[in-house]
Short mmCIF file of C-alpha atoms in Angstrom, two decimals:
data_model
loop_
_atom_site.label_atom_id
_atom_site.label_comp_id
_atom_site.label_asym_id
_atom_site.label_seq_id
_atom_site.Cartn_x
_atom_site.Cartn_y
_atom_site.Cartn_z
CA UNK A 1 126.97 213.59 128.07
CA UNK A 2 126.44 210.13 126.56
CA UNK A 3 124.46 207.90 128.90
CA UNK A 4 124.70 204.12 129.04
CA UNK A 5 120.91 204.07 128.89
CA UNK A 6 118.40 206.81 128.20
CA UNK A 7 114.66 206.69 127.66
CA UNK A 8 112.60 209.63 126.47
CA UNK A 9 108.82 209.69 126.90
CA UNK A 10 108.68 205.89 126.98
CA UNK A 11 105.10 204.63 127.17
CA UNK A 12 103.33 201.30 126.78
CA UNK A 13 99.58 200.79 126.59
CA UNK A 14 97.59 197.57 126.52
CA UNK A 15 94.22 198.61 125.21
CA UNK A 16 93.01 201.30 127.57
CA UNK A 17 95.54 200.41 130.28
CA UNK A 18 98.76 202.45 130.34
CA UNK A 19 101.43 200.28 131.98
CA UNK A 20 104.19 202.87 131.47
CA UNK A 21 103.48 206.55 130.98
CA UNK A 22 106.00 209.01 129.56
CA UNK A 23 109.04 207.60 131.40
CA UNK A 24 112.23 209.59 130.81
CA UNK A 25 115.14 207.95 132.61
CA UNK A 26 118.90 208.46 132.28
CA UNK A 27 121.49 205.98 133.58
CA UNK A 28 125.07 207.26 133.58
CA UNK A 29 127.95 205.10 132.38
CA UNK A 30 129.31 203.01 135.23
CA UNK A 31 126.33 203.86 137.45
CA UNK A 32 124.75 201.68 140.09
CA UNK A 33 121.17 202.74 139.48
CA UNK A 34 118.16 201.16 141.20
CA UNK A 35 114.58 201.16 139.97
CA UNK A 36 112.01 200.57 142.70
CA UNK A 37 108.26 200.79 143.09
CA UNK A 38 105.29 199.01 144.61
CA UNK A 39 103.73 195.93 143.02
CA UNK A 40 101.97 196.89 139.80
CA UNK A 41 104.13 199.98 139.29
CA UNK A 42 105.15 198.91 135.78
CA UNK A 43 108.74 197.82 136.48
CA UNK A 44 108.52 194.52 134.58
CA UNK A 45 106.89 196.19 131.57
CA UNK A 46 109.62 198.84 131.61
CA UNK A 47 112.38 196.20 131.60
CA UNK A 48 110.64 194.35 128.79
CA UNK A 49 110.62 197.59 126.79
CA UNK A 50 114.32 198.17 127.46
CA UNK A 51 115.28 194.67 126.36
CA UNK A 52 113.05 194.58 123.28
CA UNK A 53 110.60 191.96 124.56
CA UNK A 54 107.82 194.52 124.04
CA UNK A 55 107.64 197.39 121.51
CA UNK A 56 106.80 200.78 123.01
CA UNK A 57 103.58 202.58 122.20
CA UNK A 58 105.58 205.81 122.07
CA UNK A 59 108.93 207.20 123.11
CA UNK A 60 112.52 206.15 122.48
CA UNK A 61 115.38 204.15 123.98
CA UNK A 62 119.04 205.00 123.51
CA UNK A 63 121.95 202.81 124.55
CA UNK A 64 125.44 204.32 124.58
CA UNK A 65 124.02 207.15 122.48
CA UNK A 66 122.53 204.87 119.81
CA UNK A 67 118.78 204.68 119.24
CA UNK A 68 117.80 201.04 119.84
CA UNK A 69 114.04 201.55 120.07
CA UNK A 70 113.39 199.26 117.10
CA UNK A 71 116.43 197.00 117.50
CA UNK A 72 115.71 193.31 118.22
CA UNK A 73 116.46 191.60 121.53
CA UNK A 74 119.44 189.85 119.94
CA UNK A 75 120.67 193.13 118.48
CA UNK A 76 120.61 194.76 121.91
CA UNK A 77 122.58 191.84 123.36
CA UNK A 78 125.16 192.24 120.58
CA UNK A 79 125.44 195.92 121.50
CA UNK A 80 126.24 195.03 125.10
CA UNK A 81 122.93 194.65 126.97
CA UNK A 82 122.34 191.66 129.24
CA UNK A 83 119.67 190.87 131.82
CA UNK A 84 118.60 188.45 134.52
CA UNK A 85 115.01 187.47 135.30
CA UNK A 86 112.73 187.37 138.34
CA UNK A 87 112.33 183.63 137.69
CA UNK A 88 115.48 181.75 136.73
CA UNK A 89 115.94 180.98 133.04
CA UNK A 90 118.57 178.24 133.43
CA UNK A 91 119.30 174.85 131.87
CA UNK A 92 118.36 172.51 134.72
CA UNK A 93 120.17 169.48 133.32
CA UNK A 94 123.46 171.26 132.56
CA UNK A 95 126.18 172.00 135.09
CA UNK A 96 127.31 175.58 135.78
CA UNK A 97 130.54 175.03 133.84
CA UNK A 98 128.56 173.73 130.84
CA UNK A 99 126.09 176.61 131.08
CA UNK A 100 128.74 179.32 131.18
CA UNK A 101 130.88 177.62 128.52
CA UNK A 102 127.86 177.50 126.22
CA UNK A 103 127.24 181.23 126.74
CA UNK A 104 130.87 182.09 126.05
CA UNK A 105 130.95 179.86 122.95
CA UNK A 106 127.78 181.57 121.69
CA UNK A 107 129.35 184.97 122.35
CA UNK A 108 132.39 183.94 120.32
CA UNK A 109 130.26 182.65 117.45
CA UNK A 110 130.76 178.91 117.97
CA UNK A 111 127.64 178.14 119.98
CA UNK A 112 126.07 175.98 117.27
CA UNK A 113 128.87 173.42 117.64
CA UNK A 114 129.74 174.04 121.29
CA UNK A 115 129.42 170.37 122.30
CA UNK A 116 132.25 169.47 119.92
CA UNK A 117 134.58 172.29 120.93
CA UNK A 118 134.05 173.46 124.49
CA UNK A 119 135.71 170.48 126.13
CA UNK A 120 138.79 171.06 123.98
CA UNK A 121 138.85 174.85 124.14
CA UNK A 122 141.02 175.74 127.11
CA UNK A 123 140.34 179.48 126.76
CA UNK A 124 136.58 178.94 127.11
CA UNK A 125 137.03 176.60 130.07
CA UNK A 126 139.49 178.94 131.79
CA UNK A 127 137.18 181.95 131.40
CA UNK A 128 134.18 179.92 132.60
CA UNK A 129 135.99 178.66 135.69
CA UNK A 130 137.28 182.13 136.58
CA UNK A 131 133.80 183.65 136.28
CA UNK A 132 132.21 180.90 138.37
CA UNK A 133 134.81 181.35 141.10
CA UNK A 134 134.15 185.10 141.18
CA UNK A 135 130.46 184.32 141.63
CA UNK A 136 131.16 181.93 144.54
CA UNK A 137 130.30 178.87 142.46
CA UNK A 138 133.74 177.30 142.18
CA UNK A 139 132.97 174.40 144.51
CA UNK A 140 129.89 173.28 142.56
CA UNK A 141 130.68 174.10 138.95
CA UNK A 142 130.25 170.47 137.83
CA UNK A 143 127.00 169.80 139.69
CA UNK A 144 123.69 169.55 137.85
CA UNK A 145 122.10 173.01 138.01
CA UNK A 146 118.76 171.64 139.24
CA UNK A 147 120.49 170.37 142.41
CA UNK A 148 122.00 173.74 143.37
CA UNK A 149 120.58 175.71 146.31
CA UNK A 150 118.31 178.48 145.07
CA UNK A 151 120.72 181.24 146.05
CA UNK A 152 123.44 179.57 143.97
CA UNK A 153 121.06 179.37 141.02
CA UNK A 154 120.54 183.14 141.29
CA UNK A 155 124.30 183.62 141.27
CA UNK A 156 124.59 181.37 138.22
CA UNK A 157 122.08 183.51 136.35
CA UNK A 158 124.15 186.62 137.08
CA UNK A 159 127.25 184.74 135.92
CA UNK A 160 125.40 183.76 132.74
CA UNK A 161 124.62 187.40 132.03
CA UNK A 162 128.23 188.41 132.75
CA UNK A 163 129.47 185.74 130.33
CA UNK A 164 128.07 187.98 127.57
CA UNK A 165 130.58 190.69 128.62
CA UNK A 166 127.84 193.32 128.91
CA UNK A 167 128.31 197.06 128.97
CA UNK A 168 124.84 197.39 130.50
CA UNK A 169 123.45 194.82 132.94
CA UNK A 170 119.79 194.76 133.99
CA UNK A 171 119.30 192.82 137.23
CA UNK A 172 115.64 191.92 137.78
CA UNK A 173 115.20 191.21 141.51
CA UNK A 174 118.34 189.04 141.98
CA UNK A 175 117.55 188.47 145.68
CA UNK A 176 113.91 187.43 145.11
CA UNK A 177 113.11 184.17 146.89
CA UNK A 178 116.66 183.67 148.17
CA UNK A 179 116.76 182.24 151.73
CA UNK A 180 118.19 184.52 154.40
CA UNK A 181 121.33 182.42 154.90
CA UNK A 182 122.20 182.73 151.19
CA UNK A 183 121.31 186.39 150.63
CA UNK A 184 124.71 187.77 151.61
CA UNK A 185 126.41 185.82 148.81
CA UNK A 186 124.03 187.47 146.35
CA UNK A 187 124.54 190.92 147.88
CA UNK A 188 128.34 190.50 147.92
CA UNK A 189 128.44 189.30 144.32
CA UNK A 190 126.25 192.16 143.08
CA UNK A 191 128.41 194.69 144.92
CA UNK A 192 131.55 193.15 143.39
CA UNK A 193 130.43 193.53 139.76
CA UNK A 194 133.08 195.26 137.59
CA UNK A 195 133.10 199.06 137.72
CA UNK A 196 133.02 199.34 133.91
CA UNK A 197 129.65 197.55 133.74
CA UNK A 198 126.67 199.89 134.13
CA UNK A 199 124.02 198.25 136.33
CA UNK A 200 120.30 198.96 136.50
CA UNK A 201 118.89 197.05 139.47
CA UNK A 202 115.18 196.33 139.83
CA UNK A 203 114.60 195.19 143.38
CA UNK A 204 112.19 195.04 146.33
CA UNK A 205 114.92 194.22 148.86
CA UNK A 206 115.67 197.62 150.35
CA UNK A 207 118.82 196.41 152.09
CA UNK A 208 120.27 195.50 148.71
CA UNK A 209 119.04 198.70 147.08
CA UNK A 210 120.40 201.02 149.77
CA UNK A 211 123.76 199.23 150.00
CA UNK A 212 124.27 199.08 146.24
CA UNK A 213 122.75 202.09 144.48
CA UNK A 214 124.22 205.54 143.93
CA UNK A 215 120.93 206.73 142.41
CA UNK A 216 117.35 205.53 142.78
CA UNK A 217 114.33 206.05 140.52
CA UNK A 218 110.83 205.33 141.79
CA UNK A 219 108.00 204.16 139.52
CA UNK A 220 104.40 204.50 140.69
CA UNK A 221 101.43 203.56 138.51
CA UNK A 222 103.65 203.36 135.45
CA UNK A 223 105.16 206.84 135.77
CA UNK A 224 108.40 208.17 137.16
CA UNK A 225 107.46 209.42 140.65
CA UNK A 226 110.79 210.47 142.20
CA UNK A 227 114.56 210.30 141.66
CA UNK A 228 117.53 210.98 143.86
CA UNK A 229 120.34 209.65 145.99
CA UNK A 230 119.85 206.88 148.53
CA UNK A 231 119.58 209.46 151.30
CA UNK A 232 117.06 211.56 149.39
CA UNK A 233 114.82 208.64 148.49
CA UNK A 234 115.05 206.88 151.85
CA UNK A 235 113.97 210.02 153.69
CA UNK A 236 111.36 211.27 151.20
CA UNK A 237 107.99 211.14 153.02
CA UNK A 238 106.05 210.78 149.77
CA UNK A 239 108.12 207.74 148.72
CA UNK A 240 107.68 206.23 152.18
CA UNK A 241 103.93 206.67 151.87
CA UNK A 242 103.55 204.99 148.47
CA UNK A 243 106.34 202.43 148.62
CA UNK A 244 107.60 201.73 152.10
CA UNK A 245 104.07 201.65 153.50
CA UNK A 246 104.52 204.32 156.13
CA UNK A 247 101.77 206.65 157.27
CA UNK A 248 102.73 210.25 156.61
CA UNK A 249 100.79 213.49 156.79
CA UNK A 250 102.28 215.42 153.88
#
């Protein structure tokens, strides 16, 4: 079986501190896979290894069967990997339609001259508008991004990742910091992502995890601690003890 994402013995050390230790994780094509763990579990380091921000100390990463362990961040994006961030990485002074049009123009190889072409390129504008409407941003696509409610900014970051037409999407805590009255838009949009896009979700919001995932992996102290279905993980007394904060006698 060819997995969308597969790590084998992936480890990362910073001096004498091992942030990730021998992590072997497989994400099936089309999966809705969640990665959870307590603060300090090594989730951010793991995502930075997957995306090429950090080189591993040991181990390998395969994407769609291809070894990408030493491939650059840009090379992984070209192969179909996209990500969001815990803290928004958006252009505050651009509007959503400008932001998404820029991403699409860059994807199509015309990003360096996007300001001359985007306004005249109906295909780029049409794709941008359609994507923003799917992400519940149609009513504010011309507003300055800095003025958008925080939940809408989170949706825009997901839309920005989707503008790359990814095969593999890494969502890093998309509901983090989103007010309660805006969370359902984020949850609905994540659940409505296309079936042909494999999603690895890193999240603390258990409502989102349990409603979205078909498989959950648990990291504890940098190592893979448990894996299973939503039912298996949600009822595992050991996981409850280390992650959900419940007192168990096991």
